[in-house]
Short mmCIF file of C-alpha atoms in Angstrom, two decimals:
data_model
loop_
_atom_site.label_atom_id
_atom_site.label_comp_id
_atom_site.label_asym_id
_atom_site.label_seq_id
_atom_site.Cartn_x
_atom_site.Cartn_y
_atom_site.Cartn_z
CA MET P 204 91.08 82.22 18.08
CA PRO P 205 88.60 82.65 20.95
CA HIS P 206 84.92 82.96 20.17
CA THR P 207 83.87 86.56 19.50
CA ALA P 208 80.76 87.62 21.41
CA ARG P 209 78.22 89.35 19.19
CA HIS P 210 75.45 91.72 20.23
CA ALA P 211 72.00 91.75 18.66
CA HIS P 212 71.64 95.53 19.06
CA LEU P 213 73.85 98.59 19.43
CA ASP P 214 74.84 99.61 22.95
CA ALA P 215 76.10 102.99 24.18
CA ARG P 216 79.75 102.13 23.45
CA ALA P 217 78.95 101.20 19.87
CA VAL P 218 76.89 104.36 19.33
CA ALA P 219 79.68 106.57 20.72
CA LEU P 220 82.29 104.94 18.47
CA LEU P 221 80.03 105.21 15.44
CA LEU P 222 79.31 108.89 16.05
CA ALA P 223 83.03 109.67 16.46
CA CYS P 224 83.89 107.81 13.26
CA CYS P 225 81.11 109.45 11.26
CA MET P 226 82.08 112.92 12.46
CA PHE P 227 85.66 112.41 11.32
CA TRP P 228 84.70 110.81 8.02
CA GLY P 229 82.42 113.74 7.24
CA PHE P 230 85.29 116.15 7.92
CA GLN P 231 87.72 113.94 6.01
CA GLN P 232 85.85 114.28 2.71
CA VAL P 233 86.33 118.05 2.85
CA LEU P 234 89.97 117.56 3.88
CA VAL P 235 90.72 115.27 0.95
CA LYS P 236 89.00 117.67 -1.44
CA ALA P 237 91.09 120.56 -0.12
CA THR P 238 94.33 118.59 -0.61
CA VAL P 239 93.63 117.30 -4.15
CA SER P 240 94.72 120.63 -5.65
CA GLU P 241 98.22 120.14 -4.20
CA VAL P 242 98.67 116.34 -4.11
CA ALA P 243 97.32 114.19 -6.98
CA PRO P 244 94.36 112.10 -5.76
CA VAL P 245 95.57 108.49 -6.15
CA PHE P 246 99.11 109.49 -5.11
CA GLN P 247 97.56 111.08 -2.04
CA ALA P 248 95.74 107.82 -1.30
CA ALA P 249 98.98 105.85 -1.80
CA LEU P 250 100.79 107.96 0.79
CA ARG P 251 97.87 107.74 3.18
CA PHE P 252 97.62 103.96 3.14
CA ALA P 253 101.39 103.38 3.16
CA LEU P 254 101.62 105.36 6.41
CA ALA P 255 98.57 103.58 7.79
CA LEU P 256 100.10 100.19 6.97
CA VAL P 257 103.19 101.02 9.03
CA LEU P 258 101.01 102.08 11.96
CA LEU P 259 98.80 99.01 11.69
CA TRP P 260 101.76 96.63 11.45
CA GLY P 261 103.27 98.19 14.55
CA TRP P 262 99.95 97.84 16.35
CA CYS P 263 99.69 94.15 15.42
CA LEU P 264 103.25 93.50 16.64
CA TRP P 265 102.51 95.26 19.93
CA ARG P 266 99.20 93.45 20.42
CA LYS P 267 100.70 90.16 19.15
CA VAL P 268 97.96 89.76 16.56
CA PRO P 269 98.79 86.76 14.33
CA LEU P 270 98.85 87.93 10.71
CA TRP P 271 100.56 85.08 8.88
CA GLN P 272 98.87 81.93 10.20
CA ARG P 273 96.91 79.78 7.75
CA ASP P 274 93.24 80.21 8.61
CA GLY P 275 91.53 80.10 5.23
CA SER P 276 91.21 83.89 5.05
CA LEU P 277 93.75 84.61 2.29
CA GLY P 278 91.32 84.41 -0.65
CA PRO P 279 88.51 86.48 0.87
CA GLY P 280 91.12 88.80 2.41
CA LEU P 281 92.61 89.62 -0.97
CA LEU P 282 89.10 90.08 -2.41
CA ALA P 283 88.14 92.45 0.41
CA GLY P 284 91.41 94.31 -0.10
CA ALA P 285 90.79 94.74 -3.82
CA LEU P 286 87.23 95.99 -3.20
CA PHE P 287 88.49 98.38 -0.51
CA ALA P 288 91.20 99.70 -2.84
CA GLY P 289 88.66 100.17 -5.62
CA GLU P 290 86.40 102.11 -3.27
CA PHE P 291 89.01 104.67 -2.31
CA ALA P 292 90.40 104.96 -5.83
CA CYS P 293 86.88 106.02 -6.87
CA VAL P 294 86.58 108.43 -3.93
CA TYR P 295 89.88 110.21 -4.46
CA THR P 296 89.47 110.38 -8.23
CA GLY P 297 85.81 111.42 -8.05
CA LEU P 298 86.61 114.37 -5.81
CA GLN P 299 88.31 116.01 -8.79
CA PHE P 300 84.98 116.23 -10.62
CA THR P 301 82.29 116.77 -8.00
CA HIS P 302 81.74 118.40 -4.62
CA ALA P 303 82.69 116.48 -1.49
CA SER P 304 79.14 116.55 -0.12
CA ARG P 305 77.66 115.21 -3.37
CA LEU P 306 80.17 112.38 -3.67
CA THR P 307 79.70 111.53 0.00
CA VAL P 308 75.97 110.87 -0.33
CA PHE P 309 76.55 108.41 -3.19
CA LEU P 310 79.37 106.73 -1.28
CA TYR P 311 77.20 106.40 1.81
CA ALA P 312 74.40 104.71 -0.08
CA SER P 313 76.44 101.61 0.83
CA PRO P 314 73.95 100.43 3.53
CA PHE P 315 71.39 99.73 0.82
CA TRP P 316 73.76 97.28 -0.86
CA VAL P 317 74.59 95.69 2.50
CA ALA P 318 70.91 95.37 3.47
CA LEU P 319 70.01 93.89 0.09
CA LEU P 320 72.89 91.42 -0.24
CA LEU P 321 73.96 90.38 3.26
CA PRO P 322 70.73 88.56 4.28
CA ARG P 323 71.31 86.16 1.37
CA PHE P 324 74.44 84.96 3.19
CA VAL P 325 73.68 85.74 6.86
CA PRO P 326 69.92 85.29 7.60
CA GLY P 327 70.24 86.86 11.07
CA GLU P 328 71.00 90.23 9.46
CA ARG P 329 67.48 90.67 8.02
CA LEU P 330 65.72 93.98 8.66
CA ARG P 331 62.08 94.29 9.71
CA GLY P 332 59.53 96.63 8.14
CA ALA P 333 60.05 99.46 10.64
CA GLN P 334 63.80 99.25 10.13
CA TRP P 335 63.45 99.53 6.36
CA ALA P 336 61.31 102.61 6.99
CA GLY P 337 64.09 104.01 9.18
CA LEU P 338 66.65 103.38 6.45
CA ALA P 339 64.47 105.26 3.96
CA CYS P 340 63.89 108.07 6.46
CA ALA P 341 67.61 108.52 7.05
CA PHE P 342 68.35 108.53 3.33
CA CYS P 343 65.64 111.16 2.73
CA GLY P 344 67.32 113.28 5.39
CA VAL P 345 70.62 113.07 3.56
CA LEU P 346 68.96 114.05 0.28
CA LEU P 347 67.30 117.02 1.96
CA ALA P 348 70.63 118.12 3.44
CA LEU P 349 72.31 117.94 0.05
CA ALA P 350 69.49 119.78 -1.70
CA ASP P 351 69.65 122.47 0.95
CA GLY P 352 73.42 122.75 0.43
CA GLY P 353 72.91 124.21 -3.05
CA ALA P 354 76.10 122.70 -4.50
CA ALA P 355 76.90 124.03 -7.95
CA HIS P 356 77.11 121.63 -10.90
CA SER P 357 80.13 121.28 -13.14
CA ALA P 358 80.52 119.95 -16.68
CA ARG P 359 82.00 116.67 -15.37
CA GLN P 360 79.57 116.30 -12.47
CA TRP P 361 78.14 113.00 -13.74
CA LEU P 362 81.57 111.36 -13.73
CA GLY P 363 82.23 112.35 -10.13
CA ASP P 364 78.74 111.26 -9.02
CA GLY P 365 79.13 107.94 -10.84
CA LEU P 366 82.48 107.26 -9.18
CA GLY P 367 80.88 108.03 -5.82
CA LEU P 368 78.10 105.54 -6.49
CA LEU P 369 80.61 102.89 -7.59
CA ALA P 370 82.63 103.52 -4.42
CA GLY P 371 79.50 102.87 -2.35
CA ILE P 372 78.93 99.57 -4.16
CA PHE P 373 82.53 98.53 -3.51
CA TRP P 374 82.13 99.40 0.18
CA GLY P 375 78.93 97.37 0.47
CA LEU P 376 80.55 94.37 -1.24
CA THR P 377 83.53 94.63 1.13
CA THR P 378 81.20 94.42 4.13
CA VAL P 379 79.36 91.44 2.63
CA THR P 380 82.68 89.67 1.93
CA ILE P 381 83.86 90.12 5.50
CA ARG P 382 80.61 89.02 7.12
CA SER P 383 79.93 86.01 4.88
CA THR P 384 83.37 84.36 4.69
CA ARG P 385 86.09 83.05 6.99
CA LEU P 386 87.60 86.52 6.96
CA GLY P 387 84.87 87.61 9.37
CA ARG P 388 86.16 85.10 11.94
CA THR P 389 89.67 86.57 12.02
CA ALA P 390 90.87 89.41 14.23
CA PRO P 391 89.64 92.87 13.15
CA GLU P 392 93.27 93.95 12.82
CA LYS P 393 93.94 91.18 10.30
CA GLN P 394 90.84 92.08 8.32
CA LEU P 395 91.99 95.67 8.09
CA PHE P 396 95.56 94.61 7.33
CA TYR P 397 94.41 92.83 4.18
CA GLN P 398 92.59 95.94 2.99
CA VAL P 399 95.33 98.45 3.78
CA ALA P 400 98.12 96.20 2.42
CA VAL P 401 96.38 95.55 -0.91
CA SER P 402 95.62 99.27 -1.25
CA THR P 403 99.25 100.17 -0.51
CA ALA P 404 100.39 97.78 -3.25
CA MET P 405 97.83 98.87 -5.85
CA TYR P 406 97.79 102.67 -5.57
CA PRO P 407 101.35 103.51 -6.71
CA VAL P 408 100.83 101.40 -9.84
CA LEU P 409 97.46 103.02 -10.52
CA SER P 410 98.86 106.49 -9.91
CA LEU P 411 101.68 105.93 -12.40
CA ALA P 412 99.24 104.44 -14.91
CA LEU P 413 97.11 107.59 -14.66
CA GLY P 414 100.18 109.75 -15.24
CA GLU P 415 99.88 111.60 -11.94
CA PRO P 416 102.79 113.86 -10.91
CA TRP P 417 104.63 112.73 -7.78
CA ARG P 418 105.46 116.00 -6.06
CA TRP P 419 107.29 115.85 -2.75
CA ASP P 420 107.48 119.57 -1.89
CA PHE P 421 104.40 119.44 0.34
CA SER P 422 103.10 122.42 2.25
CA GLY P 423 102.51 122.16 5.99
CA PHE P 424 98.78 121.81 5.32
CA ALA P 425 99.29 118.89 2.91
CA LEU P 426 101.57 117.09 5.38
CA LEU P 427 99.05 117.56 8.19
CA SER P 428 96.20 116.46 5.92
CA ILE P 429 97.89 113.24 4.77
CA GLY P 430 99.10 112.47 8.29
CA THR P 431 95.60 112.92 9.69
CA GLN P 432 94.04 110.84 6.94
CA ALA P 433 96.51 108.04 7.70
CA ALA P 434 96.64 108.04 11.50
CA VAL P 435 93.02 108.87 12.30
CA GLY P 436 91.22 107.86 9.12
CA ALA P 437 92.91 104.80 7.66
CA PHE P 438 94.20 103.46 10.99
CA ALA P 439 92.24 104.36 14.12
CA SER P 440 88.75 104.92 12.71
CA TYR P 441 88.82 101.90 10.38
CA LEU P 442 90.17 99.67 13.12
CA ALA P 443 87.23 100.77 15.25
CA TRP P 444 84.86 100.07 12.33
CA MET P 445 86.27 96.57 11.85
CA TRP P 446 85.87 95.87 15.56
CA LEU P 447 82.26 97.03 15.40
CA LEU P 448 81.57 94.74 12.44
CA ALA P 449 82.95 91.82 14.45
CA HIS P 450 80.68 92.51 17.44
CA TYR P 451 77.44 94.04 16.11
CA PRO P 452 75.01 93.43 13.21
CA ALA P 453 76.33 95.05 10.04
CA THR P 454 72.92 96.30 8.92
CA ARG P 455 72.44 98.16 12.23
CA ILE P 456 75.93 99.64 12.05
CA SER P 457 75.66 100.66 8.42
CA VAL P 458 72.69 102.97 8.91
CA PHE P 459 74.86 105.27 11.03
CA VAL P 460 76.92 106.12 8.00
CA PHE P 461 74.00 108.26 6.83
CA LEU P 462 75.22 110.78 9.40
CA THR P 463 78.52 111.26 7.59
CA PRO P 464 77.18 113.33 4.66
CA VAL P 465 75.42 115.56 7.18
CA PHE P 466 78.71 116.01 9.06
CA ALA P 467 80.39 116.72 5.71
CA LEU P 468 77.93 119.55 5.10
CA LEU P 469 78.46 120.80 8.64
CA ALA P 470 82.23 120.84 8.04
CA GLY P 471 81.54 122.99 5.00
CA VAL P 472 79.48 125.38 7.11
CA LEU P 473 82.26 125.76 9.69
CA TRP P 474 85.19 125.75 7.28
CA LEU P 475 83.68 127.59 4.33
CA HIS P 476 81.28 129.76 6.38
CA GLU P 477 78.19 128.50 4.56
CA PRO P 478 74.83 129.39 6.15
CA LEU P 479 73.13 126.95 8.51
CA THR P 480 69.49 126.82 7.41
CA ALA P 481 66.21 125.40 8.71
CA GLY P 482 66.32 122.80 5.93
CA PHE P 483 69.65 121.56 7.22
CA VAL P 484 68.25 121.23 10.76
CA GLY P 485 65.28 119.31 9.33
CA ALA P 486 67.67 116.94 7.56
CA LEU P 487 69.44 116.25 10.83
CA ALA P 488 66.09 115.43 12.44
CA LEU P 489 65.20 112.97 9.65
CA VAL P 490 68.53 111.20 9.96
CA ALA P 491 68.17 110.96 13.74
CA ALA P 492 64.64 109.55 13.38
CA GLY P 493 65.88 106.98 10.88
CA ILE P 494 68.57 105.79 13.29
CA VAL P 495 66.00 105.42 16.09
CA LEU P 496 63.72 103.34 13.86
CA VAL P 497 66.47 101.05 12.62
CA ASN P 498 67.75 100.37 16.14
CA ARG P 499 64.32 100.04 17.77
CA GLN P 500 64.17 96.93 19.96
CA PRO P 501 61.11 94.90 20.98
CA ARG P 502 60.37 95.50 24.67
CA ALA P 503 60.73 91.79 25.53
CA ALA P 504 64.21 91.67 24.04
CA LEU P 505 65.70 94.50 26.08
CA ALA P 506 66.54 92.32 29.06
CA SER P 507 68.45 89.88 26.90
CA VAL P 508 70.88 92.51 25.60
CA PRO P 509 74.21 92.11 27.46
CA PRO P 510 75.47 95.20 29.30
CA PRO P 511 78.22 97.25 27.62
#
């Protein structure tokens, strides 16, 4: 496999891809929540990743991406797949007990786990003081946005919040596994294939174990929802994320995910006609400031950054 060029900082292409992914992921949390009432959560995830696996396999055949060669990635690939499957099992199940925006903020605490654990394996991923301040600033912005959202509590709120937090830990561990093992030196498509394939194998078993009903009389909305989650969410956006991880520092990339809970709240405003308040605008400003701090480059280093 040819050497993969890595960038020390995010360029315009990376920022554009990250913003597009975060916008969709914010919308997707609301979409999944809206579909849970019709399609059982883990069964919904099983359908989503089965469709995504077909799309990804077709993509790999078209692009002639080698999936079956022995490259030492099987062990870490299966581990990453299990962590990935655990993450989304927690997400889909947790959405039954808590609001999408609340679960999203716990899920997207993942950058803290990445920032804490990854430098132990990849020293070049260390953050400086100003970047830690930016991470904290962005997280405060997310908390402000959620507090301003005024989400109502339910009797089983703690369970949903806990599953969201566990999902974020799984996500962080998946990133660390990819970046610190031979899996990180394989094609992004192969990395994603491990995760989607393991999820496709695990979810039907988990769904049956939980006693979920397998209903096939889907409404048009449910079909569109699952199709969108598969084609855009589990295929296109995650493939873009894996490519970004292969080319840019994970700790710089991960801070952008703080935008997703804000986009989730914005989706609620547009879809559910919730009011857009000054507090929400202030949260957006805090998140934007955090991203600027985390991606701030020393002046002398600017010339060494390769063009996009």
